[in-house]
PDB file of C-alpha atoms in Angstrom:
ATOM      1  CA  UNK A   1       0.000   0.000   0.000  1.00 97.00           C
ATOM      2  CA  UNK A   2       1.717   3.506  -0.934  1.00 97.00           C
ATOM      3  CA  UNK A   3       0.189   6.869  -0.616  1.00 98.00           C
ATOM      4  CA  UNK A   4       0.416   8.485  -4.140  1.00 98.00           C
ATOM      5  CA  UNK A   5      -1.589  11.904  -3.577  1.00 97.00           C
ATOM      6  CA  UNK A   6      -2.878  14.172  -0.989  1.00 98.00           C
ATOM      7  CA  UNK A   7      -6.373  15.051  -0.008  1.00 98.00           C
ATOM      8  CA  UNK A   8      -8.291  16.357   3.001  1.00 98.00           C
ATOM      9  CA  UNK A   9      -9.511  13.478   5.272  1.00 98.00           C
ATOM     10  CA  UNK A  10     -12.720  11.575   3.866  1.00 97.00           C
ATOM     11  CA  UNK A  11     -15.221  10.468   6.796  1.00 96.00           C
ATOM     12  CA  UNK A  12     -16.764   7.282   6.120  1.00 94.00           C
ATOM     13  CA  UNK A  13     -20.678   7.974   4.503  1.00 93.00           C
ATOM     14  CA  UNK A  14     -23.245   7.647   7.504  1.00 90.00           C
ATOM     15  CA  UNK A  15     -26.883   6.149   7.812  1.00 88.00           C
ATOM     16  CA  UNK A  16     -25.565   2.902   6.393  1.00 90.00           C
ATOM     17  CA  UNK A  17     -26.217  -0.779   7.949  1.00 92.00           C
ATOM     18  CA  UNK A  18     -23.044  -1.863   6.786  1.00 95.00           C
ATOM     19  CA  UNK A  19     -19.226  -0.291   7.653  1.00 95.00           C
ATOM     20  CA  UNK A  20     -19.104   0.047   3.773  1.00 97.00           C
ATOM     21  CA  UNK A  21     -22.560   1.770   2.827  1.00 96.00           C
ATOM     22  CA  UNK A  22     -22.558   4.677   0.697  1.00 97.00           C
ATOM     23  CA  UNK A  23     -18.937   3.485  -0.849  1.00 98.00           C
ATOM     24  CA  UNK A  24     -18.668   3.495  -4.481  1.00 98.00           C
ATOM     25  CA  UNK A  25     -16.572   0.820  -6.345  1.00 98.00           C
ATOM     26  CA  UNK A  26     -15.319   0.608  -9.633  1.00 98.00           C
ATOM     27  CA  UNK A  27     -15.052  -2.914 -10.275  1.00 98.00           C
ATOM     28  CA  UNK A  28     -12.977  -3.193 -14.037  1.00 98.00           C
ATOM     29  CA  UNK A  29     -11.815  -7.006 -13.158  1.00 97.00           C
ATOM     30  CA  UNK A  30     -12.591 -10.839 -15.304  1.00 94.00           C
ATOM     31  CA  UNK A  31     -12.548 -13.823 -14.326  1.00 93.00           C
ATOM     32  CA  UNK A  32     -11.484 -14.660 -10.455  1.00 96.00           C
ATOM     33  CA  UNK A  33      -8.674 -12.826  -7.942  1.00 97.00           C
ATOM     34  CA  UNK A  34     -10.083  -8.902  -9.191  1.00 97.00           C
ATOM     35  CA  UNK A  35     -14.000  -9.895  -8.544  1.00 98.00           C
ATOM     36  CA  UNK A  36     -13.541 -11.500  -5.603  1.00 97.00           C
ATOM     37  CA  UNK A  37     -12.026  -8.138  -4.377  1.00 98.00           C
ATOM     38  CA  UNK A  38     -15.019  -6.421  -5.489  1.00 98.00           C
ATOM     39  CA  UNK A  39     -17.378  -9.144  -4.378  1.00 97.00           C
ATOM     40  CA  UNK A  40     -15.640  -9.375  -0.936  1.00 97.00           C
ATOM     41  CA  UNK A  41     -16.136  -5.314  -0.727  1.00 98.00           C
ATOM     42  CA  UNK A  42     -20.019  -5.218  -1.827  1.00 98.00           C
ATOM     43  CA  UNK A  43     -20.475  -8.229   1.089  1.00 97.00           C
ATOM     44  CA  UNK A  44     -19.811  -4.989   3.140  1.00 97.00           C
ATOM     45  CA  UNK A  45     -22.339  -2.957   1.772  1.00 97.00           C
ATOM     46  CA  UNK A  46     -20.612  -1.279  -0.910  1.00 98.00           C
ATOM     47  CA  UNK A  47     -21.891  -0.436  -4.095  1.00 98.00           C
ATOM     48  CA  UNK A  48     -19.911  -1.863  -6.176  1.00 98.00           C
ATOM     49  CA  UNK A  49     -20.535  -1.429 -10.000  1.00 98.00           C
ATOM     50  CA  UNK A  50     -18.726  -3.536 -12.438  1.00 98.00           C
ATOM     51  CA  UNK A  51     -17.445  -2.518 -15.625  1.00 98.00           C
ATOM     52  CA  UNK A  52     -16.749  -4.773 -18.956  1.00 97.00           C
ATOM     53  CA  UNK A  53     -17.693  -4.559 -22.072  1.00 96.00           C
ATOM     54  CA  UNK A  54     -19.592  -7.378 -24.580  1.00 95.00           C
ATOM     55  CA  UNK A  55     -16.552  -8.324 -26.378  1.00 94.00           C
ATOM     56  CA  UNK A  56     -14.069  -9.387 -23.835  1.00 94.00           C
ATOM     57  CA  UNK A  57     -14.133 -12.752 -23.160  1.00 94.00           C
ATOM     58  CA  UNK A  58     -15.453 -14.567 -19.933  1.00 94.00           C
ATOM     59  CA  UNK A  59     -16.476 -17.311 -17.890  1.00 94.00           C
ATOM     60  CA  UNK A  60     -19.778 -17.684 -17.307  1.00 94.00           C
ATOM     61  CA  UNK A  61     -19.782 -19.620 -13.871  1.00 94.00           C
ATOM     62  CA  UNK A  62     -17.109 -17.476 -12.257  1.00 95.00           C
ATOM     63  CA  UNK A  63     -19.293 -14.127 -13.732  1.00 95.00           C
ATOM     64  CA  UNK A  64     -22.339 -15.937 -11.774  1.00 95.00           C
ATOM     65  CA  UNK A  65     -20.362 -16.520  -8.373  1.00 94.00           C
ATOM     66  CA  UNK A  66     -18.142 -13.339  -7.975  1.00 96.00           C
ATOM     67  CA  UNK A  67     -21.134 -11.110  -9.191  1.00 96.00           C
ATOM     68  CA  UNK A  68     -23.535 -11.433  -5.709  1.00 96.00           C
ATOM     69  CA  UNK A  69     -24.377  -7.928  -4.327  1.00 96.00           C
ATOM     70  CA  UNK A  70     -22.665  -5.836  -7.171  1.00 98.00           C
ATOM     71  CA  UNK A  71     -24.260  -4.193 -10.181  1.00 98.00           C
ATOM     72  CA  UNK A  72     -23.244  -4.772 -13.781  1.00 98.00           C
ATOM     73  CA  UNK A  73     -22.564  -1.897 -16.272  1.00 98.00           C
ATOM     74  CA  UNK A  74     -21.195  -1.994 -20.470  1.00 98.00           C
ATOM     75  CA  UNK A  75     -18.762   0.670 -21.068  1.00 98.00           C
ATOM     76  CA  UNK A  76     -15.630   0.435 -23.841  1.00 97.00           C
ATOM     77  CA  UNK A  77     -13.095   3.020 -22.486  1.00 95.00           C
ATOM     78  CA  UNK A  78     -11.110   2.582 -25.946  1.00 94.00           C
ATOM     79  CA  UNK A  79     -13.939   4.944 -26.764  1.00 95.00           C
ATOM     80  CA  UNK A  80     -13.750   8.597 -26.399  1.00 92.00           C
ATOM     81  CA  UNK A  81     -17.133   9.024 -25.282  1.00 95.00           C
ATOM     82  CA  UNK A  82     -17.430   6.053 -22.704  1.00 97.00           C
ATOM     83  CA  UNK A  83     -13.859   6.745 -21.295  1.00 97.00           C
ATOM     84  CA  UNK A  84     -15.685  10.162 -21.039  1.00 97.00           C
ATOM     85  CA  UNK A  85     -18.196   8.195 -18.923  1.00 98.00           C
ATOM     86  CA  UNK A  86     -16.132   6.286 -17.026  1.00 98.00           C
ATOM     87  CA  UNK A  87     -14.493   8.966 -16.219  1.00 98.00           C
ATOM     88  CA  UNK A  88     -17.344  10.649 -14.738  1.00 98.00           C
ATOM     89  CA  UNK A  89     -17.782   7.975 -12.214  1.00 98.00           C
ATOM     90  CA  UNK A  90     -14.654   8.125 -11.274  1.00 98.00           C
ATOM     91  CA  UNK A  91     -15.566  11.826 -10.211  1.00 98.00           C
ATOM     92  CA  UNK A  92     -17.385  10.006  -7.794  1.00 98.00           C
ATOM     93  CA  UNK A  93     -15.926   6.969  -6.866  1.00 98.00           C
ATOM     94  CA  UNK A  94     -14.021   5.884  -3.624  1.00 98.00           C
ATOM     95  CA  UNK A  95     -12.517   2.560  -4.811  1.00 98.00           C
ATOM     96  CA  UNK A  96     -11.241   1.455  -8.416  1.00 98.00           C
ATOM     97  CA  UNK A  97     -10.507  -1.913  -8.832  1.00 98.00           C
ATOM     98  CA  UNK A  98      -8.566  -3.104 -11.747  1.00 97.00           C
ATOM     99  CA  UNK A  99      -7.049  -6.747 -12.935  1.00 95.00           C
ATOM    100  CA  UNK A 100      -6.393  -5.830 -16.797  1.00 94.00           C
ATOM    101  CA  UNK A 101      -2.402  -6.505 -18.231  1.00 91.00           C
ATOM    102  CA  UNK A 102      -0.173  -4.679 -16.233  1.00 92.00           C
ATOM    103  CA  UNK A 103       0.106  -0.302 -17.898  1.00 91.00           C
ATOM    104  CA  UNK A 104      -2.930  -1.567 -20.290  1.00 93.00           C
ATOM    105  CA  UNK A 105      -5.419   1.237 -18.242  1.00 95.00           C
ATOM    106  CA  UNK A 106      -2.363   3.689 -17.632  1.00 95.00           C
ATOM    107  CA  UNK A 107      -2.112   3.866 -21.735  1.00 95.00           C
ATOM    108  CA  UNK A 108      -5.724   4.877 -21.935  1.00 95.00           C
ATOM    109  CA  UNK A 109      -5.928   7.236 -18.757  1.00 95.00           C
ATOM    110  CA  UNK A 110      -6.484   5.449 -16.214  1.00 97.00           C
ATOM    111  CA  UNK A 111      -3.885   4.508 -14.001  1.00 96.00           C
ATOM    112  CA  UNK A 112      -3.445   4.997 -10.358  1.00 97.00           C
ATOM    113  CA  UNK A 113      -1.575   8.223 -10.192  1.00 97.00           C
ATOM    114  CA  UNK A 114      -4.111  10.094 -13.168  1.00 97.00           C
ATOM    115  CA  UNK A 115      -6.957   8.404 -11.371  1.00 98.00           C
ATOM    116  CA  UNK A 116      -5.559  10.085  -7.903  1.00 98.00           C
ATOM    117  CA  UNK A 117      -4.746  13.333  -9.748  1.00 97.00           C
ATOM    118  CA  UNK A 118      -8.390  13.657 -11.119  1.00 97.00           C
ATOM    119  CA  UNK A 119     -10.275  12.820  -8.060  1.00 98.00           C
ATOM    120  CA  UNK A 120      -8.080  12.957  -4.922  1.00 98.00           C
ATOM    121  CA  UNK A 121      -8.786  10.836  -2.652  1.00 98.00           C
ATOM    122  CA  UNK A 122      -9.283   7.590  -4.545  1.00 98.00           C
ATOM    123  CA  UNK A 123      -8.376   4.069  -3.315  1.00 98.00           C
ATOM    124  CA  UNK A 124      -6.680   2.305  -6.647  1.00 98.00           C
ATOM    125  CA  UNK A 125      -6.627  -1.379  -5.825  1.00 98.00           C
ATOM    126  CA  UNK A 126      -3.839  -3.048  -8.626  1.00 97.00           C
ATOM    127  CA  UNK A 127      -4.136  -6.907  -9.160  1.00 97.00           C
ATOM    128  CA  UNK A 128      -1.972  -8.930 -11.640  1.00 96.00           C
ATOM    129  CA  UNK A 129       0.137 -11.941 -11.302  1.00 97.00           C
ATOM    130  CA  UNK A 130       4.261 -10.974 -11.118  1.00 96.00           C
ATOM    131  CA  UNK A 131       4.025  -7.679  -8.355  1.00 93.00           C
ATOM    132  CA  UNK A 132       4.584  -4.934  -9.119  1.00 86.00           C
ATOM    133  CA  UNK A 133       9.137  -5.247  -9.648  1.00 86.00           C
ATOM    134  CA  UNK A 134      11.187  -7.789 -11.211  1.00 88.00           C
ATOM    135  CA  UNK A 135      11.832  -8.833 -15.007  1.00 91.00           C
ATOM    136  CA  UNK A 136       8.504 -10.534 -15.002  1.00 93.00           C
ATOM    137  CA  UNK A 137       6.489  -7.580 -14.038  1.00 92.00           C
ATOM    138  CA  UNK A 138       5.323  -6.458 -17.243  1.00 92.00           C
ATOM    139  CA  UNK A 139       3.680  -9.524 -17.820  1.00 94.00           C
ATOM    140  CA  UNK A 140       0.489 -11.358 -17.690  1.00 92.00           C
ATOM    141  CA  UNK A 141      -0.587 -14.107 -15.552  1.00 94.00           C
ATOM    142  CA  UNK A 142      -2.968 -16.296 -13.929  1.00 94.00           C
ATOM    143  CA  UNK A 143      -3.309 -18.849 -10.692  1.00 97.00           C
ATOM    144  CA  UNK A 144      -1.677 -22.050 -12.504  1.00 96.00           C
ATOM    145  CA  UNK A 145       1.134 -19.923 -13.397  1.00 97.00           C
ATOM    146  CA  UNK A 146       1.498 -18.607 -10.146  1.00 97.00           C
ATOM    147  CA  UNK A 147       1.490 -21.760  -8.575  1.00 97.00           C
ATOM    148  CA  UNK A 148       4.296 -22.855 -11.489  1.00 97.00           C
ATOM    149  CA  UNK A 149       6.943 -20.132 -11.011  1.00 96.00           C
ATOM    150  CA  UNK A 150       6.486 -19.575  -6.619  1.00 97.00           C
ATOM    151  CA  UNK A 151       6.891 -23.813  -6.168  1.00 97.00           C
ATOM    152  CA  UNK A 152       3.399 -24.018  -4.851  1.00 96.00           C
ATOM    153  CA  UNK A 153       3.159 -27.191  -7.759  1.00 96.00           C
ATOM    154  CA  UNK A 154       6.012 -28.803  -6.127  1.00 97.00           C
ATOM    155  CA  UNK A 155       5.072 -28.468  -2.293  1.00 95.00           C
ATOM    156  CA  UNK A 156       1.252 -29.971  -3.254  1.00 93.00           C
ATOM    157  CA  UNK A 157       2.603 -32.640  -5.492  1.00 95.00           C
ATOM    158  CA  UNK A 158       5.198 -33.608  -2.619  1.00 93.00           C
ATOM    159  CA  UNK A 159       2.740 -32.917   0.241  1.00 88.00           C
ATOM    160  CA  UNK A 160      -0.234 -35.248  -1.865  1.00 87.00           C
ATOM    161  CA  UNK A 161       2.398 -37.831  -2.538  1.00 90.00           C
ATOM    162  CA  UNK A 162       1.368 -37.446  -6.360  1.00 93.00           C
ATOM    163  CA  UNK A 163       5.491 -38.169  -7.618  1.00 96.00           C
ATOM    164  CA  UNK A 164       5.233 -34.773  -9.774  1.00 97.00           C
ATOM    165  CA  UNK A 165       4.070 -31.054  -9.310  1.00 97.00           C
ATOM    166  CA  UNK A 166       0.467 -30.875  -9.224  1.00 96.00           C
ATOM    167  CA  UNK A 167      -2.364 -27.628  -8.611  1.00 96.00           C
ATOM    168  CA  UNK A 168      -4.411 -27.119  -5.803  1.00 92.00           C
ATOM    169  CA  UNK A 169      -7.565 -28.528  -5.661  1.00 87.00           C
ATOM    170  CA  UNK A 170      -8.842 -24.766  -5.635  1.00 89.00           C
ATOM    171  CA  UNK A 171      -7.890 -21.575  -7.094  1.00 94.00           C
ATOM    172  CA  UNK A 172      -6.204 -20.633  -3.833  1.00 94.00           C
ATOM    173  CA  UNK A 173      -4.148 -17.863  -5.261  1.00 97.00           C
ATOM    174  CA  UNK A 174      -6.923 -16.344  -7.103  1.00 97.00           C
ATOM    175  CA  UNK A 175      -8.927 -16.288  -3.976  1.00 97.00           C
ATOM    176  CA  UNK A 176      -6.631 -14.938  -1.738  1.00 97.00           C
ATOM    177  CA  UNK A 177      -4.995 -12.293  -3.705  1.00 98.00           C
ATOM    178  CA  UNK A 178      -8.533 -10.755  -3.993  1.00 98.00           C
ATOM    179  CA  UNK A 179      -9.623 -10.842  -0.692  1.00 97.00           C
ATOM    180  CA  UNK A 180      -6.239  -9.359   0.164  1.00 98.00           C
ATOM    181  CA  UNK A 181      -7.104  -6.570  -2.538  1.00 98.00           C
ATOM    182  CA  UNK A 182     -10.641  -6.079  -0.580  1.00 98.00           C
ATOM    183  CA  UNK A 183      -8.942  -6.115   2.678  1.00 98.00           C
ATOM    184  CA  UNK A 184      -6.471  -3.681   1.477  1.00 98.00           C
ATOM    185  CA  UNK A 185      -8.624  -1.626   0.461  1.00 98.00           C
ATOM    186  CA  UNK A 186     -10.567  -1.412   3.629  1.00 98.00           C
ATOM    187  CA  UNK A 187      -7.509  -0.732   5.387  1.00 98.00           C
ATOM    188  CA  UNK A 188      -6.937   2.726   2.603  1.00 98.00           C
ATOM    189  CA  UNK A 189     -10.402   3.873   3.270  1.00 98.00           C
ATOM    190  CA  UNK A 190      -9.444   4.010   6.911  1.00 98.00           C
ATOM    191  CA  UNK A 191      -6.509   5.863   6.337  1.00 98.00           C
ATOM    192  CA  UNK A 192      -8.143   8.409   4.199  1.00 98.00           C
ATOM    193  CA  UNK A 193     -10.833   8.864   6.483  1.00 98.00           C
ATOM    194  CA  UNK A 194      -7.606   9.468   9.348  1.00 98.00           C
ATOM    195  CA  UNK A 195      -5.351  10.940   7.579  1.00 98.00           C
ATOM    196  CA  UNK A 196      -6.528  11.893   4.139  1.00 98.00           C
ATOM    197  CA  UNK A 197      -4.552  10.702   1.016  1.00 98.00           C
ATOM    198  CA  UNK A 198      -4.896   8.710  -2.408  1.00 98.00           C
ATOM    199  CA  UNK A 199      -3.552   5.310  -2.074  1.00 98.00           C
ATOM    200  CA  UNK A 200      -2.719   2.705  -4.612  1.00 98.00           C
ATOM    201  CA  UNK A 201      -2.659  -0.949  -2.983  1.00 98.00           C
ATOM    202  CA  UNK A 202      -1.218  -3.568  -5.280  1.00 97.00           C
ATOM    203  CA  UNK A 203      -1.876  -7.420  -4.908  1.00 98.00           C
ATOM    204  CA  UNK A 204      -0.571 -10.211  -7.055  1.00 97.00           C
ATOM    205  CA  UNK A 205      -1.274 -14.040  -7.271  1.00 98.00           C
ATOM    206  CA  UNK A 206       2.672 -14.866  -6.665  1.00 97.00           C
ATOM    207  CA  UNK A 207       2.780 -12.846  -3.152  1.00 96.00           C
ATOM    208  CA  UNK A 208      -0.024 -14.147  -2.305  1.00 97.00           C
ATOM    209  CA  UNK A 209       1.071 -18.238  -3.220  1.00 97.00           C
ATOM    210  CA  UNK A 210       4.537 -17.076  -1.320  1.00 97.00           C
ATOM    211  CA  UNK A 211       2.443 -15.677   1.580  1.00 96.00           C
ATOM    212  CA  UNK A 212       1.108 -19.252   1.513  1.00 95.00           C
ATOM    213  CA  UNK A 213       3.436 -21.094   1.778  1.00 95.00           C
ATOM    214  CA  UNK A 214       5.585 -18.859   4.467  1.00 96.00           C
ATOM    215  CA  UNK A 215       2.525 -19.837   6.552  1.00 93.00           C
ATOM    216  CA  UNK A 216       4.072 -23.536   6.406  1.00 90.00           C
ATOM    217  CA  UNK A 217       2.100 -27.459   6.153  1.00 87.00           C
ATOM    218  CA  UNK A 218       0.219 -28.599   9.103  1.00 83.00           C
ATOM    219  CA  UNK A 219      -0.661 -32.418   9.493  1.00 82.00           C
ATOM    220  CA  UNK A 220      -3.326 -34.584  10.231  1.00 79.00           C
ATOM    221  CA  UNK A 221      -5.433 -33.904   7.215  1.00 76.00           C
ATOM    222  CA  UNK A 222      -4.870 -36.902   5.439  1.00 73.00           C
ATOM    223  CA  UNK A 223      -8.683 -38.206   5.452  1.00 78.00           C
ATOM    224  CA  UNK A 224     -10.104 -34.166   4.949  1.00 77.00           C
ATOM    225  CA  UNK A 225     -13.246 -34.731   2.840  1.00 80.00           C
ATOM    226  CA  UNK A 226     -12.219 -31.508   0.850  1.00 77.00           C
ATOM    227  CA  UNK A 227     -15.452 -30.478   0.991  1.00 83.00           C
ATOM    228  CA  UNK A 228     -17.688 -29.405   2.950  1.00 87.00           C
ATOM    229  CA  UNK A 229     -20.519 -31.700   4.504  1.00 90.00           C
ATOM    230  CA  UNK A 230     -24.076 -30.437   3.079  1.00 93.00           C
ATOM    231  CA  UNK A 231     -25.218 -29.389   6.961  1.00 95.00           C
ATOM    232  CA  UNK A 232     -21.769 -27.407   6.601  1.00 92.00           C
ATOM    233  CA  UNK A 233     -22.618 -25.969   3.353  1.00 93.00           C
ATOM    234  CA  UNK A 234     -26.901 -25.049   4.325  1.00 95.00           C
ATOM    235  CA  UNK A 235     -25.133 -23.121   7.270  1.00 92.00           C
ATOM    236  CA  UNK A 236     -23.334 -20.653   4.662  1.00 91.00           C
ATOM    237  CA  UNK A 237     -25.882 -21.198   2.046  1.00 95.00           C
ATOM    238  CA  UNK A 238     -27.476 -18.160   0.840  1.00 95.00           C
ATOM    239  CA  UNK A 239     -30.272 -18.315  -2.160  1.00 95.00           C
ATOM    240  CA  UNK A 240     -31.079 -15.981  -4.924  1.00 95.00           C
ATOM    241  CA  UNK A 241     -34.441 -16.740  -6.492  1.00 95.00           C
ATOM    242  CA  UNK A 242     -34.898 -15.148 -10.168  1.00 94.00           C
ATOM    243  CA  UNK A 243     -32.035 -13.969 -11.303  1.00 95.00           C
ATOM    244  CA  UNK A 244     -30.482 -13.651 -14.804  1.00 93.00           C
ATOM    245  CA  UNK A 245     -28.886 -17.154 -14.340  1.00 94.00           C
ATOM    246  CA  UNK A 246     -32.084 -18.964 -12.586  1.00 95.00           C
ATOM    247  CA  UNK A 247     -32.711 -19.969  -8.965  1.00 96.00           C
ATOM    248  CA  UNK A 248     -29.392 -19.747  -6.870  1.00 95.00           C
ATOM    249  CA  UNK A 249     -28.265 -21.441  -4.189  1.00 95.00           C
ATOM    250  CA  UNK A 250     -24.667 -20.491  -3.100  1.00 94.00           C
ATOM    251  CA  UNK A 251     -22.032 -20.502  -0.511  1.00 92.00           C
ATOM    252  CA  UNK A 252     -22.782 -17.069   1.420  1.00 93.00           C
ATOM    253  CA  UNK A 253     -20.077 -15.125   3.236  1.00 93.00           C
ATOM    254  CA  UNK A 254     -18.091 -16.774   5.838  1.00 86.00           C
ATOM    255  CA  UNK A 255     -16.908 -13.551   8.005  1.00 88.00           C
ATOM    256  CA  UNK A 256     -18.911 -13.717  10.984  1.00 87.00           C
ATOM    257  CA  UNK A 257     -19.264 -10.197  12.364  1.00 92.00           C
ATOM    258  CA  UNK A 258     -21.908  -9.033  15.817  1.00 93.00           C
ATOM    259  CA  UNK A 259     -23.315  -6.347  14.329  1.00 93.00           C
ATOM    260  CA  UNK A 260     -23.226  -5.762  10.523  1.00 94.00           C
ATOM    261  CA  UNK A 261     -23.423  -9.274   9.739  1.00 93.00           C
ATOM    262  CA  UNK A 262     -21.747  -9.237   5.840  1.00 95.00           C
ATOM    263  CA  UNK A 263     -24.448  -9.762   3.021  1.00 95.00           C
ATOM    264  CA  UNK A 264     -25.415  -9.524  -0.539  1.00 94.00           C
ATOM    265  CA  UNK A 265     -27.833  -6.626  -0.290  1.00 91.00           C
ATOM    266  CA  UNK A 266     -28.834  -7.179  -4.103  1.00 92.00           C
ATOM    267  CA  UNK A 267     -29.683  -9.490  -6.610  1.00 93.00           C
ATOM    268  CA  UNK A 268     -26.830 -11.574  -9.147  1.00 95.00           C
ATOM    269  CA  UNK A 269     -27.089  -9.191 -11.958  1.00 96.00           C
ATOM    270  CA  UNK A 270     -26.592 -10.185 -16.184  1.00 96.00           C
ATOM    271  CA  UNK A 271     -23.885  -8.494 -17.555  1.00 97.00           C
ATOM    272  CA  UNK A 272     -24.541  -4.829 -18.796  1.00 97.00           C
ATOM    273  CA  UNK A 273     -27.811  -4.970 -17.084  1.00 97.00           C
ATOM    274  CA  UNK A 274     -27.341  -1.389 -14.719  1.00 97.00           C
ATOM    275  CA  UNK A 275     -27.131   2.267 -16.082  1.00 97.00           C
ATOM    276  CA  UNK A 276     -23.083   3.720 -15.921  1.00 98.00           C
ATOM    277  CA  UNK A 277     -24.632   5.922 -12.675  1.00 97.00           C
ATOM    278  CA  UNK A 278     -23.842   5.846  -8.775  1.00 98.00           C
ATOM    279  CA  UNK A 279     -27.138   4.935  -6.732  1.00 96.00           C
ATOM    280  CA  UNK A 280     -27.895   7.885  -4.085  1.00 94.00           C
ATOM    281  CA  UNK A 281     -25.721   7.405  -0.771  1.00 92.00           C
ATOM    282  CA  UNK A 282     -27.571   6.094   2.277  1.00 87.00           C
ATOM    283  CA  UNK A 283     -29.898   8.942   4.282  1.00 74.00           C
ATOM    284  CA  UNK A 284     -27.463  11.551   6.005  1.00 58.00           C
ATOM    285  CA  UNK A 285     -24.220  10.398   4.571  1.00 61.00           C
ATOM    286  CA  UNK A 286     -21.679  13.061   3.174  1.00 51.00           C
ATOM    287  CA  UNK A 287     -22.234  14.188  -0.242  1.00 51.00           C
ATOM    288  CA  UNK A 288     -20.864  17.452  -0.470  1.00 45.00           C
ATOM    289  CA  UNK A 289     -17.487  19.338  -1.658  1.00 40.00           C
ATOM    290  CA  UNK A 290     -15.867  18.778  -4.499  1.00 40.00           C
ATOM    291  CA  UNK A 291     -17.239  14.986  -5.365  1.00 43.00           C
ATOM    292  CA  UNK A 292     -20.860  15.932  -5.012  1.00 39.00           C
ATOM    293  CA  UNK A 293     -22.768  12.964  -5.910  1.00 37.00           C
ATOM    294  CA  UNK A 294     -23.496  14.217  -9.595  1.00 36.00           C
ATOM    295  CA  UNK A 295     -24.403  10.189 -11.069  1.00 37.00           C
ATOM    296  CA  UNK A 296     -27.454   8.635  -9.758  1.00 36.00           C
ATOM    297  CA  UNK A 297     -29.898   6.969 -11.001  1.00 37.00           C
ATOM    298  CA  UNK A 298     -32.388   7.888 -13.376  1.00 35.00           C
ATOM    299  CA  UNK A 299     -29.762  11.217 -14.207  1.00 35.00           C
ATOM    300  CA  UNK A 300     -27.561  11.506 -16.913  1.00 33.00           C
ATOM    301  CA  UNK A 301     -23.785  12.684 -16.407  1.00 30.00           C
ATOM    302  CA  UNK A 302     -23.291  15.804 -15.899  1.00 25.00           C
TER     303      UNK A 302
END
């Protein structure tokens, strides 16, 4: 996390149920580690509005399960008058998350320090695969490859006795490099409501497989189930009647918290199914100064 502007301090919106109500999120991420940062920041009660266009490519079941709570919006920012847009929200954003090739937004606009220098203040959250340093940094990536080059392949194969590198069962490194991006983002929002401040966190699927395996191998887990029992599973279970994608029935969010319990506050959306606007910030949060609130819905951009 580095602080890459300053700003005056930014209180946290109030009249929210959730520690994250009335935050705005910019969600430009595919496939796993970038969504599950978003999706791990709307479970807070952010608004989180994702951003793609129709003819990037994706997978449809990890679009279903790392799109609870968020909203879904089409906009091309290779084109001068949606960049213009997206822009615009950006006016009015608090978080913008981003998992495209590493300078790819910076080339068009929108990287963290012209992001901070338009709208001070801003939380840019930064996930790839290499980190941000090294010869590899300027490259693309995903899990398997980050399980490759960090020896994660060789400490499962060894640990599951398989006699050659193998995955994980899950996409652990996808997973935990975007709840790290959520959490670090969290942790920026604080700050700026302390100390004021831009602040570009950066995650990537190596530091987190290398955070992994610092943690070390426990034992006794050689008759796990790897998976969880179905009473386990209705426990967590949260269902979305309805939606785009039919009747869902899915594993919920597994912080436990006293008092703002996290939840999916709305429905799984379809792809390019919202308007490119903010919805209105809960009763008496702060709207005012320079980042007034001008995108809601039903309004157009102003």
């Amino acid at each position: 996390m580095t602080r890459i502007g300053d700003s005056a301090p930014e209180p946290l919106p109030r009249g929210g149920e959730q520690p994250l109500s009335g935050i705005r999120v910019l969600d430009l991420t595919r496939i796993l580690a970038g969504p599950t940062a978003g999706l791990s920041l709307a479970e807070h009660g952010a608004d989180t509005l994702m951003v793609t266009a129709p003819h990037l490519p994706q997978v449809p079941p990890f679009v279903r399960d790392t799109s609870h709570g968020k909203r879904s919006t089409y906009l091309d920012y290779t084109r001068s008058g949606q960049a213009d847009r997206l822009h615009a929200l950006v006016d009015e954003a608090d978080v913008f998350v981003e998992g495209y090739r590493p300078h790819r937004l910076a080339a068009h606009g929108f990287g963290p320090e012209a992001l901070a220098a338009r709208r001070p203040g801003l939380v840019s959250v930064t996930v790839n695969c290499f980190g941000s340093g090294g010869p590899f940094a300027d490259r693309a990536g995903w899990d398997q490859v980050a399980q490759a080059v960090t020896g994660m392949c060789d400490v499962q194969g060894r640990a599951a006795g398989a006699g050659r590198p193998a995955l994980t069962p899950v996409y652990l490194c996808d997973f935990l490099t975007g709840f790290l991006g959520g959490f670090g983002a969290m942790v920026a929002l604080a700050r700026r409501a302390r100390d004021g401040g831009s602040y570009r966190v950066e995650v990537s699927l190596c530091q987190a497989a290398m955070l992994v395996q610092r943690q070390g191998l426990l034992g006794g887990f050689a008759r796990a189930e790897g998976r969880l029992r179905p009473d386990e599973f209705e426990s967590y279970a949260v269902t979305d009647d309805a939606t785009a994608y039919g009747d869902l029935k899915s594993l919920g969010p597994v912080i436990r918290m006293s008092e703002t319990p996290p939840r999916w506050s709305t429905t799984t959306p379809a792809l390019g199914s919202s308007p490119a606007v903010w919805l209105p910030r809960p009763d008496g949060a702060l709207d005012e100064g320079p980042h007034q609130g001008l995108l809601h819905v039903g309004q157009e951009s102003q």
